[in-house]
PDB file of C-alpha atoms and ligand atoms in Angstrom:
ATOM      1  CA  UNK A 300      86.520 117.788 112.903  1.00 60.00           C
ATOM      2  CA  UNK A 301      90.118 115.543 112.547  1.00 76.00           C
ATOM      3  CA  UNK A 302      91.956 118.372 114.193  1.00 87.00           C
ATOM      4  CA  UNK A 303      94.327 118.169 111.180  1.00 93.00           C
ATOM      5  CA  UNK A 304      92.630 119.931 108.958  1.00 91.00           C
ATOM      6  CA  UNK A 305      89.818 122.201 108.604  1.00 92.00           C
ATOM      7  CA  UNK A 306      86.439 120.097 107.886  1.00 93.00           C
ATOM      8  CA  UNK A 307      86.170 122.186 104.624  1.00 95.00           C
ATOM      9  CA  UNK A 308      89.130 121.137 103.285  1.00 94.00           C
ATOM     10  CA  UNK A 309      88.339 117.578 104.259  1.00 94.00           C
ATOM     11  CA  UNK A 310      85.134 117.773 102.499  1.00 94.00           C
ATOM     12  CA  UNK A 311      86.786 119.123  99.598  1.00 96.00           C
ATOM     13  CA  UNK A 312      89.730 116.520  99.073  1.00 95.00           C
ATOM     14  CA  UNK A 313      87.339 113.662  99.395  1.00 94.00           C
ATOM     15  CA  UNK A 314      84.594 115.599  97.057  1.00 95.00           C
ATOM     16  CA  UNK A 315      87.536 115.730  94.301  1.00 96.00           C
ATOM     17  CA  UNK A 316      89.391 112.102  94.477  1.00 95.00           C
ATOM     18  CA  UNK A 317      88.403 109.904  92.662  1.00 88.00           C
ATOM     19  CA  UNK A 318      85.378 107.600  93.467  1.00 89.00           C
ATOM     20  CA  UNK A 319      86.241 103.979  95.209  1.00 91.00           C
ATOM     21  CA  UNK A 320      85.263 101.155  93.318  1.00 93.00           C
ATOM     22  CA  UNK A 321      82.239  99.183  94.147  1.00 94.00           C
ATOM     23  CA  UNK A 322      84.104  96.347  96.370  1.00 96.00           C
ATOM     24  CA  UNK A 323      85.736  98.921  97.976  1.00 97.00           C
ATOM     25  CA  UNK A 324      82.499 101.366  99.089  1.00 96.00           C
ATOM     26  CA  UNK A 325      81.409  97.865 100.228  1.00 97.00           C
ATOM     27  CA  UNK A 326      84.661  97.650 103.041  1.00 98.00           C
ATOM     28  CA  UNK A 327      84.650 101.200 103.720  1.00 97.00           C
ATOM     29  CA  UNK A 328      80.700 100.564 104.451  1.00 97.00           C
ATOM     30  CA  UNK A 329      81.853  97.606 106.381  1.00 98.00           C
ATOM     31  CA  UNK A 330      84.751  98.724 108.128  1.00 98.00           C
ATOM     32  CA  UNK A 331      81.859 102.224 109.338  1.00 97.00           C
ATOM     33  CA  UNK A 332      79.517 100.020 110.340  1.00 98.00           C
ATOM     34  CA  UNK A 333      81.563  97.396 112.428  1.00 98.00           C
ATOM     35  CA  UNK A 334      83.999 100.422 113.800  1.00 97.00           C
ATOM     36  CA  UNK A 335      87.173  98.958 111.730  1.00 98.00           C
ATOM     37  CA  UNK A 336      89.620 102.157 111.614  1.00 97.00           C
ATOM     38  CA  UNK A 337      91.008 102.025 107.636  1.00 98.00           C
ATOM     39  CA  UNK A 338      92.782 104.352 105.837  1.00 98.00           C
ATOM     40  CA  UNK A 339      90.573 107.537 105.021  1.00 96.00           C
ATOM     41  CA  UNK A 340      90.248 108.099 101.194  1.00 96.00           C
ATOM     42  CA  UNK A 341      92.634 110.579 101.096  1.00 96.00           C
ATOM     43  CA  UNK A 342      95.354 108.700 102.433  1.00 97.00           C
ATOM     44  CA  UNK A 343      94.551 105.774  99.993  1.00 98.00           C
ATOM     45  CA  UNK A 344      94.645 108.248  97.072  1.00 98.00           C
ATOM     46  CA  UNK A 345      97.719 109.427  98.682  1.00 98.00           C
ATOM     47  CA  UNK A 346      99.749 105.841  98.403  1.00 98.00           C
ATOM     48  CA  UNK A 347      98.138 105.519  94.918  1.00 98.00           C
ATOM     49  CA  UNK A 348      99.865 107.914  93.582  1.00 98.00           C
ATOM     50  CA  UNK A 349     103.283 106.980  95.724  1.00 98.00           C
ATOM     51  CA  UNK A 350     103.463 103.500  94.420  1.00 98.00           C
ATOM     52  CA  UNK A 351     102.412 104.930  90.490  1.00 97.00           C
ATOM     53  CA  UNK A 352     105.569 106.988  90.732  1.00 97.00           C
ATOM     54  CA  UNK A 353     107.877 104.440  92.976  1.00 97.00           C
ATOM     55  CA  UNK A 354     106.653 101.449  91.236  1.00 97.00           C
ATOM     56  CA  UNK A 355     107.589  98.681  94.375  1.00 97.00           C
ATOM     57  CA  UNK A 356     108.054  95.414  93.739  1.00 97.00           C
ATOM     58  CA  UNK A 357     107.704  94.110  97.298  1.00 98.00           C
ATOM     59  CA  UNK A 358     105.355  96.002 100.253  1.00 98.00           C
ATOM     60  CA  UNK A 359     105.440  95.108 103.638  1.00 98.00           C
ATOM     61  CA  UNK A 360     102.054  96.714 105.622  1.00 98.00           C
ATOM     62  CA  UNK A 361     101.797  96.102 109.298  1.00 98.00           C
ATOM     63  CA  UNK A 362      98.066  96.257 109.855  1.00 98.00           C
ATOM     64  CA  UNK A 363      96.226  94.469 107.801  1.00 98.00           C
ATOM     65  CA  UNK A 364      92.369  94.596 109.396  1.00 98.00           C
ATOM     66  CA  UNK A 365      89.688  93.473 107.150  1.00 98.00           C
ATOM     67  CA  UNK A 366      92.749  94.270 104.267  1.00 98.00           C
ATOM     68  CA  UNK A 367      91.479  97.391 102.639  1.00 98.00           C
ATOM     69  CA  UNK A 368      94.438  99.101 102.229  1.00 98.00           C
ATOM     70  CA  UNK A 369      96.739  95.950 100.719  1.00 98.00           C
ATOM     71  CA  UNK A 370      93.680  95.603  98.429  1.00 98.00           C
ATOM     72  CA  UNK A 371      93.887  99.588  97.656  1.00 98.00           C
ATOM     73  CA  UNK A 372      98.120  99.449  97.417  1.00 98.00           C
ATOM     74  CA  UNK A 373      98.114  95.865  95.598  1.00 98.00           C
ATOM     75  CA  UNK A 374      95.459  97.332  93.120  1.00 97.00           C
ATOM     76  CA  UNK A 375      97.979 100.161  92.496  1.00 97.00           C
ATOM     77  CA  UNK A 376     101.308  98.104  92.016  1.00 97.00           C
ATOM     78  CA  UNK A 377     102.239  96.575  88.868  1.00 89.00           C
ATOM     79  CA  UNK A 378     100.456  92.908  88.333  1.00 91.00           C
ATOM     80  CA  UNK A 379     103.545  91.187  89.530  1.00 89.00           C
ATOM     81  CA  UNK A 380     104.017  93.192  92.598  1.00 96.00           C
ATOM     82  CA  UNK A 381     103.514  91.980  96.369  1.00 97.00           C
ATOM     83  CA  UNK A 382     102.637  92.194  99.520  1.00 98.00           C
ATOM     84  CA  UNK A 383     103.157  91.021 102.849  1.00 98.00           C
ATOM     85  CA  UNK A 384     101.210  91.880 105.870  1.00 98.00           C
ATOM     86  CA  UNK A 385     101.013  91.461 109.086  1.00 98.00           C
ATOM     87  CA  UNK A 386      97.891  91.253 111.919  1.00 98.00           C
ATOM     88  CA  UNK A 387      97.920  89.803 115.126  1.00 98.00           C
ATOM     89  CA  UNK A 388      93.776  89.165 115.217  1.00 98.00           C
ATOM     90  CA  UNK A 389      93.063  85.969 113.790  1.00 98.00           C
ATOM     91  CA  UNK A 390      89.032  87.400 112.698  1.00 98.00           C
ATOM     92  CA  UNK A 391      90.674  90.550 110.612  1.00 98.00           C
ATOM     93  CA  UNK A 392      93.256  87.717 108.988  1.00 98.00           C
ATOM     94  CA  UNK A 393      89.884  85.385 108.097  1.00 98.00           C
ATOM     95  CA  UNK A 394      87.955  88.994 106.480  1.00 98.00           C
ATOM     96  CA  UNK A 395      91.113  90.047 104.797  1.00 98.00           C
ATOM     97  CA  UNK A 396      91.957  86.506 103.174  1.00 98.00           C
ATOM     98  CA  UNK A 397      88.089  86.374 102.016  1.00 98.00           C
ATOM     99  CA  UNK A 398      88.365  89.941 100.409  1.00 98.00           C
ATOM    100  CA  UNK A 399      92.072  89.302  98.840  1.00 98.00           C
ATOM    101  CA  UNK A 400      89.800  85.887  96.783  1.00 97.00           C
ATOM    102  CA  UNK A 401      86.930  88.124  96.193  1.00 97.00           C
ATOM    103  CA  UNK A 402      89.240  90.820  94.109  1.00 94.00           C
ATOM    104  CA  UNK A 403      91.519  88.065  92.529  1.00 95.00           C
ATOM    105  CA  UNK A 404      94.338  89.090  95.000  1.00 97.00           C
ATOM    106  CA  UNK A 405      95.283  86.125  97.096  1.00 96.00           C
ATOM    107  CA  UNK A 406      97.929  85.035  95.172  1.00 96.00           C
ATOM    108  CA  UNK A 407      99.501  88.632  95.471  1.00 97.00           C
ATOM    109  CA  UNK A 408      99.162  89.362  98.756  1.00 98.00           C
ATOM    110  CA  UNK A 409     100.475  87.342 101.989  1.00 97.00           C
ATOM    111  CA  UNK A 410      98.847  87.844 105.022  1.00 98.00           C
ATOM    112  CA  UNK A 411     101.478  86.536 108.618  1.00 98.00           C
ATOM    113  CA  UNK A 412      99.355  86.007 111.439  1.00 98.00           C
ATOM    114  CA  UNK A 413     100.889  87.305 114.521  1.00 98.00           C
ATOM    115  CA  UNK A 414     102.144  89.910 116.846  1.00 97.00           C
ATOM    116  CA  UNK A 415     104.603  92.675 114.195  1.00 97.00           C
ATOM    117  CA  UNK A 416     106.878  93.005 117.495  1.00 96.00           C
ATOM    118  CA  UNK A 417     107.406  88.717 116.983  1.00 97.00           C
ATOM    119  CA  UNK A 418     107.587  88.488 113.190  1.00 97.00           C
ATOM    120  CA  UNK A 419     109.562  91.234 112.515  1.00 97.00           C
ATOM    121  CA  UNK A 420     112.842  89.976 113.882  1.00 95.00           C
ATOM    122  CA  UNK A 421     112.490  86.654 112.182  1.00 95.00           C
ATOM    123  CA  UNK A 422     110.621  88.423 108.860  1.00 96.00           C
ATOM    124  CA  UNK A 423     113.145  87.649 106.375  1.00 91.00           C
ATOM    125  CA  UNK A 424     113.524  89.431 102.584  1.00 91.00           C
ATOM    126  CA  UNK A 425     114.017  93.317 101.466  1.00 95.00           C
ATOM    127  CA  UNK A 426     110.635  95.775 100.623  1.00 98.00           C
ATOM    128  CA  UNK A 427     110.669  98.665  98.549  1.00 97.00           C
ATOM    129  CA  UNK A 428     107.630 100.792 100.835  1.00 98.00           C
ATOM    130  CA  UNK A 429     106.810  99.791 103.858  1.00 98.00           C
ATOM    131  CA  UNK A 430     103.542 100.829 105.359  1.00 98.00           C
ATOM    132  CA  UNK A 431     102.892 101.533 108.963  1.00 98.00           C
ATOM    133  CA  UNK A 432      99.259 101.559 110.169  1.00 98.00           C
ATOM    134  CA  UNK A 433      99.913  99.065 113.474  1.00 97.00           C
ATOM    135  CA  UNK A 434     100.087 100.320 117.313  1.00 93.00           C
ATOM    136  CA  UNK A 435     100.960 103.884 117.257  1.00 94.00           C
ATOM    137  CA  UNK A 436     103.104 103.141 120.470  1.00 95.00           C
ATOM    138  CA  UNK A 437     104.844 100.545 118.946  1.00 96.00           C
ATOM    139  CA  UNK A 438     105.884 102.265 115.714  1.00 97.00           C
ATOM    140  CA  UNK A 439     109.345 103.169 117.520  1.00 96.00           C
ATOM    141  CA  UNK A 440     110.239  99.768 118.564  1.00 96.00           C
ATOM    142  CA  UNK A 441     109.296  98.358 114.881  1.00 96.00           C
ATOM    143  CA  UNK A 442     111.987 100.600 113.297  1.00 95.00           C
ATOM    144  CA  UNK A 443     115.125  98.939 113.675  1.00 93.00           C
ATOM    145  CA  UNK A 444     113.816  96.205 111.795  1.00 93.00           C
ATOM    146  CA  UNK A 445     112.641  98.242 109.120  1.00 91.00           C
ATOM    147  CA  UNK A 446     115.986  99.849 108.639  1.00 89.00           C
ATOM    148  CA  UNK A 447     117.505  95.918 107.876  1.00 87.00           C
ATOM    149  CA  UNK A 448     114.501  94.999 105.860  1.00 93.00           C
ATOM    150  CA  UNK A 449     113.762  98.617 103.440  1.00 97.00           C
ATOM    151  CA  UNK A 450     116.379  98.754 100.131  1.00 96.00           C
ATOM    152  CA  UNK A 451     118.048 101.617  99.768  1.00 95.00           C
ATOM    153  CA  UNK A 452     116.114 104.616  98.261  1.00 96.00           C
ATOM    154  CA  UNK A 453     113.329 102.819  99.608  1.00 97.00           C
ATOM    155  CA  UNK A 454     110.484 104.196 101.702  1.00 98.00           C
ATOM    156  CA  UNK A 455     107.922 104.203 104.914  1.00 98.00           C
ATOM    157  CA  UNK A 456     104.538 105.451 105.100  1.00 98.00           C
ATOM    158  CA  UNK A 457     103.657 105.915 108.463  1.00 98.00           C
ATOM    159  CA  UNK A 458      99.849 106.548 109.353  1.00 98.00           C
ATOM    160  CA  UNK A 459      97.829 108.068 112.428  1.00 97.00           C
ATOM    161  CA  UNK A 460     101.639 110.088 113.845  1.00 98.00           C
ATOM    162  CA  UNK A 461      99.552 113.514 114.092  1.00 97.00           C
ATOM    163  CA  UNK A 462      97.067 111.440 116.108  1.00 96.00           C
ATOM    164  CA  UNK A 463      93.883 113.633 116.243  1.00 94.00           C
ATOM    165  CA  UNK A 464      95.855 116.738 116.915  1.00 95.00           C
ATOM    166  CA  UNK A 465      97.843 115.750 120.158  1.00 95.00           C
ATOM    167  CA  UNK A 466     101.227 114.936 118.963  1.00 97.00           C
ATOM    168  CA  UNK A 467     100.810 118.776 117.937  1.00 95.00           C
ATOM    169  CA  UNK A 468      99.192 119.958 120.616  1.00 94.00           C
ATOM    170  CA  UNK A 469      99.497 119.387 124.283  1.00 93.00           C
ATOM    171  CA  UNK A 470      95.964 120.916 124.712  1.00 94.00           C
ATOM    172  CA  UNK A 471      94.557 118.306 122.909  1.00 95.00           C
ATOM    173  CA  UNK A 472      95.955 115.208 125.055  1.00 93.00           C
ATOM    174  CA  UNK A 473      93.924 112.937 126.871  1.00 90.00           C
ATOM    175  CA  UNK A 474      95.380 111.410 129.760  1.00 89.00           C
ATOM    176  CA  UNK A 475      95.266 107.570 128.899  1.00 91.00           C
ATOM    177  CA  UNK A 476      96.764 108.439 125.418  1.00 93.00           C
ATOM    178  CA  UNK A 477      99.728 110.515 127.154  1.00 95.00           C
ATOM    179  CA  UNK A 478     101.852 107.331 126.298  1.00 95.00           C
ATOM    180  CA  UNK A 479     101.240 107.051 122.729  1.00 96.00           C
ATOM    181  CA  UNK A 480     101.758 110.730 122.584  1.00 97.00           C
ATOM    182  CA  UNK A 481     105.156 110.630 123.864  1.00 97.00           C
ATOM    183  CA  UNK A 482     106.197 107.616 122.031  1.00 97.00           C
ATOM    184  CA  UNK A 483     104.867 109.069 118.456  1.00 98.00           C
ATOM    185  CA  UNK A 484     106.967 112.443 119.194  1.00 98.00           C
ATOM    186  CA  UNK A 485     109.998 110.093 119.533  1.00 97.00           C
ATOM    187  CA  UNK A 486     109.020 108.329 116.441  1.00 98.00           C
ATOM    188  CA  UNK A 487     108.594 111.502 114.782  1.00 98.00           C
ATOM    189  CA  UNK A 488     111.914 113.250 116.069  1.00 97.00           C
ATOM    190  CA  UNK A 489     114.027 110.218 115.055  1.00 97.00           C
ATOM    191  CA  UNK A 490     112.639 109.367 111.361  1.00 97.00           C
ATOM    192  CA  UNK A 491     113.362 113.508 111.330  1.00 97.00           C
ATOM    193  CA  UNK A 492     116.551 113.834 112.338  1.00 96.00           C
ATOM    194  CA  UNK A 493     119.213 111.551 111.852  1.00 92.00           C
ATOM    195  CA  UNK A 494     121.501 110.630 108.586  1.00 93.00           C
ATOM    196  CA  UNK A 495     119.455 107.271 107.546  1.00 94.00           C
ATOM    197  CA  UNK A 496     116.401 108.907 106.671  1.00 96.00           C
ATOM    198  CA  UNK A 497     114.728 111.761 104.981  1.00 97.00           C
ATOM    199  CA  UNK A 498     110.935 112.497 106.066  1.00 98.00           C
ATOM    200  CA  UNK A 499     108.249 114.754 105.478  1.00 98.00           C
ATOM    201  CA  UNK A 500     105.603 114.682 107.501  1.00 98.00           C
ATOM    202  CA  UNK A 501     101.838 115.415 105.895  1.00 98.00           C
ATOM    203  CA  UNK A 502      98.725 116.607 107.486  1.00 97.00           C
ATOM    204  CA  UNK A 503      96.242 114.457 105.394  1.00 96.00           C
ATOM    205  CA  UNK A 504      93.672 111.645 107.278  1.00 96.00           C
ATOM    206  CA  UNK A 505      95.374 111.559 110.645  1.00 96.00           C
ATOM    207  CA  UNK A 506      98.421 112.534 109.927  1.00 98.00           C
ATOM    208  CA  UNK A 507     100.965 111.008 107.612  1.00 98.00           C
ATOM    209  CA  UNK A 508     104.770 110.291 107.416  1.00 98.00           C
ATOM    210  CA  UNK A 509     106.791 110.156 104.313  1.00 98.00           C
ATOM    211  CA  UNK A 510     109.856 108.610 104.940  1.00 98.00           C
ATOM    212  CA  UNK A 511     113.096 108.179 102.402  1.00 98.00           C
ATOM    213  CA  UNK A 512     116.325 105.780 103.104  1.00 96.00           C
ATOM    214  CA  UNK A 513     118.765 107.619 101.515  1.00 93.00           C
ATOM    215  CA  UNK A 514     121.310 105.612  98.928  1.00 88.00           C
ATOM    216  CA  UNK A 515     123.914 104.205 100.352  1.00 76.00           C
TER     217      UNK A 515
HETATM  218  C1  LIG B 121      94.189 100.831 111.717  1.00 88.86           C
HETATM  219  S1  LIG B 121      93.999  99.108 111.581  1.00 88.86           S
HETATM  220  C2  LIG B 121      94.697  98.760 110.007  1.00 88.86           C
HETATM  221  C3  LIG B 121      93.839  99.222 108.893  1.00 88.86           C
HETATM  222  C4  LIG B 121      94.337  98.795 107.520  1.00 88.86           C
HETATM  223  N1  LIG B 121      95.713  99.144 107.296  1.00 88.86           N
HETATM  224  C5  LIG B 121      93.480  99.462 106.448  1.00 88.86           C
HETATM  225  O1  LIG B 121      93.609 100.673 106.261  1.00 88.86           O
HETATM  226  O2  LIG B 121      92.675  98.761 105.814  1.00 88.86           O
HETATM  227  C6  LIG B 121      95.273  98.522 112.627  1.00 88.86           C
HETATM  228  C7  LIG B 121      95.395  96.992 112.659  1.00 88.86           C
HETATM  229  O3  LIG B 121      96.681  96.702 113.188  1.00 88.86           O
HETATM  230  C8  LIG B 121      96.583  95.551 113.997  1.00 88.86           C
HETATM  231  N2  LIG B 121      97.711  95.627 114.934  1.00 88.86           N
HETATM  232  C9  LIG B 121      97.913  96.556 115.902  1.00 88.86           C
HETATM  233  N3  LIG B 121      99.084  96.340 116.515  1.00 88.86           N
HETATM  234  C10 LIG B 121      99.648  95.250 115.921  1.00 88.86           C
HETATM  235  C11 LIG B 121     100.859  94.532 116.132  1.00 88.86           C
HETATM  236  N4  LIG B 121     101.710  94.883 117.086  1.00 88.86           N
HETATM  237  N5  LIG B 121     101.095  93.478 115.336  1.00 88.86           N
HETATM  238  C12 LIG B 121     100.216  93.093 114.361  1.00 88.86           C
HETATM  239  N6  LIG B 121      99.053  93.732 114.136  1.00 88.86           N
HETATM  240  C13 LIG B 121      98.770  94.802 114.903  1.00 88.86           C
HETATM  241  C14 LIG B 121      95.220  95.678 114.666  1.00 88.86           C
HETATM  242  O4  LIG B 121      94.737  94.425 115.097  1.00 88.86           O
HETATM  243  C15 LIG B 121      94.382  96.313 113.562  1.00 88.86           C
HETATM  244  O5  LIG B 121      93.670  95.343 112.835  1.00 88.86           O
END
């Protein structure tokens, strides 16, 4: 039980989607057996579709891991699209780089090495969807810096900001994560509400943000 949705629907979503391909059952099978948190398959089907009907030309992810999800959103883009993504442990970068050369996407996809709160103020270049799957405290204090670096009309996919329920539900809070909890509601109540932005928030895998820049 995800304590966004019922386990039914759940079951049913991920009974419906298509099948992964083979090299990626073998990372999800990885990333279960080594306790890697990746996107869950509905969320992946989810940014599928987003990037068939936004076509981007440049992603930023923050949260790369063993790079499932740049493999999933790279696989989606058009062949000349790319990615940039960010991960501050040096053992996901090493997995992710040898899956991007297994699947042929190395030249597509460039993985930064470091803390997102240090590269993001020096990150240079504009992204057309930006994907957020880092520190769910942090995702506030990344923001500003996606607001310089996302083109107009462009937009942020924020995972985990439903958090197993307890940004919903103050029942559902544990005590250590009271932090993460408050931050996410700020998160939440600012991409919501202010003239910059447009979002819709989306209670698939953990919980996901859609987020629009309007057009200047
Ligand atoms: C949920 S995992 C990412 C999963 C990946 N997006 C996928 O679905 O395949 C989160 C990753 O973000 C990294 N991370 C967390 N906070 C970060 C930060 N401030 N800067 C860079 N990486 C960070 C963690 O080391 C971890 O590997």
């Amino acid at each position: 039980m995800s304590n966004i949705n019922e386990d039914y629907i759940e079951d049913y979503i991920r009974e419906v989607i298509k099948e992964s391909s083979v090299f990626l059952k073998k990372l999800e099978e990885y990333a279960h057996k080594n306790h890697i948190p990746i996107i869950h398959p509905e969320v992946a089907q989810f940014l599928k579709v987003l990037i068939k009907i936004k076509k981007p030309k440049e992603i930023l992810e923050i949260g790369t891991a063993i790079g499932y999800s740049a493999i999933v959103m790279a696989e989606a883009m058009d062949s000349y699209g790319k990615i940039t993504t960010i991960e501050r442990r040096e053992d996901m970068i090493n997995l992710a780089q040898s899956n991007f050369t297994e699947c042929n996407l190395i030249e597509r996809i460039n993985v930064i090495h470091g803390d997102a709160n240090e590269v993001l103020p020096k990150l240079q270049g504009s992204f057309d969807l930006i994907f957020l799957d880092a520190a769910k405290s942090k995702y506030m204090d990344f923001l500003p810096y996606f607001i310089n670096n996302l083109t107009s009309g462009g937009v942020i996919i924020s995972d985990n900001v439903l958090y197993k329920g307890m940004i919903a539900n103050d029942d559902l809070v544990v005590r250590r994560q009271k932090t993460i909890v408050r931050r996410m509601r700020e998160y939440l109540d600012y991409i919501c509400n202010n003239e910059i932005f447009e979002s819709s928030i989306i209670p698939i895998g953990d919980g996901v943000a859609l987020t629009y820049k309007r057009e200047d």
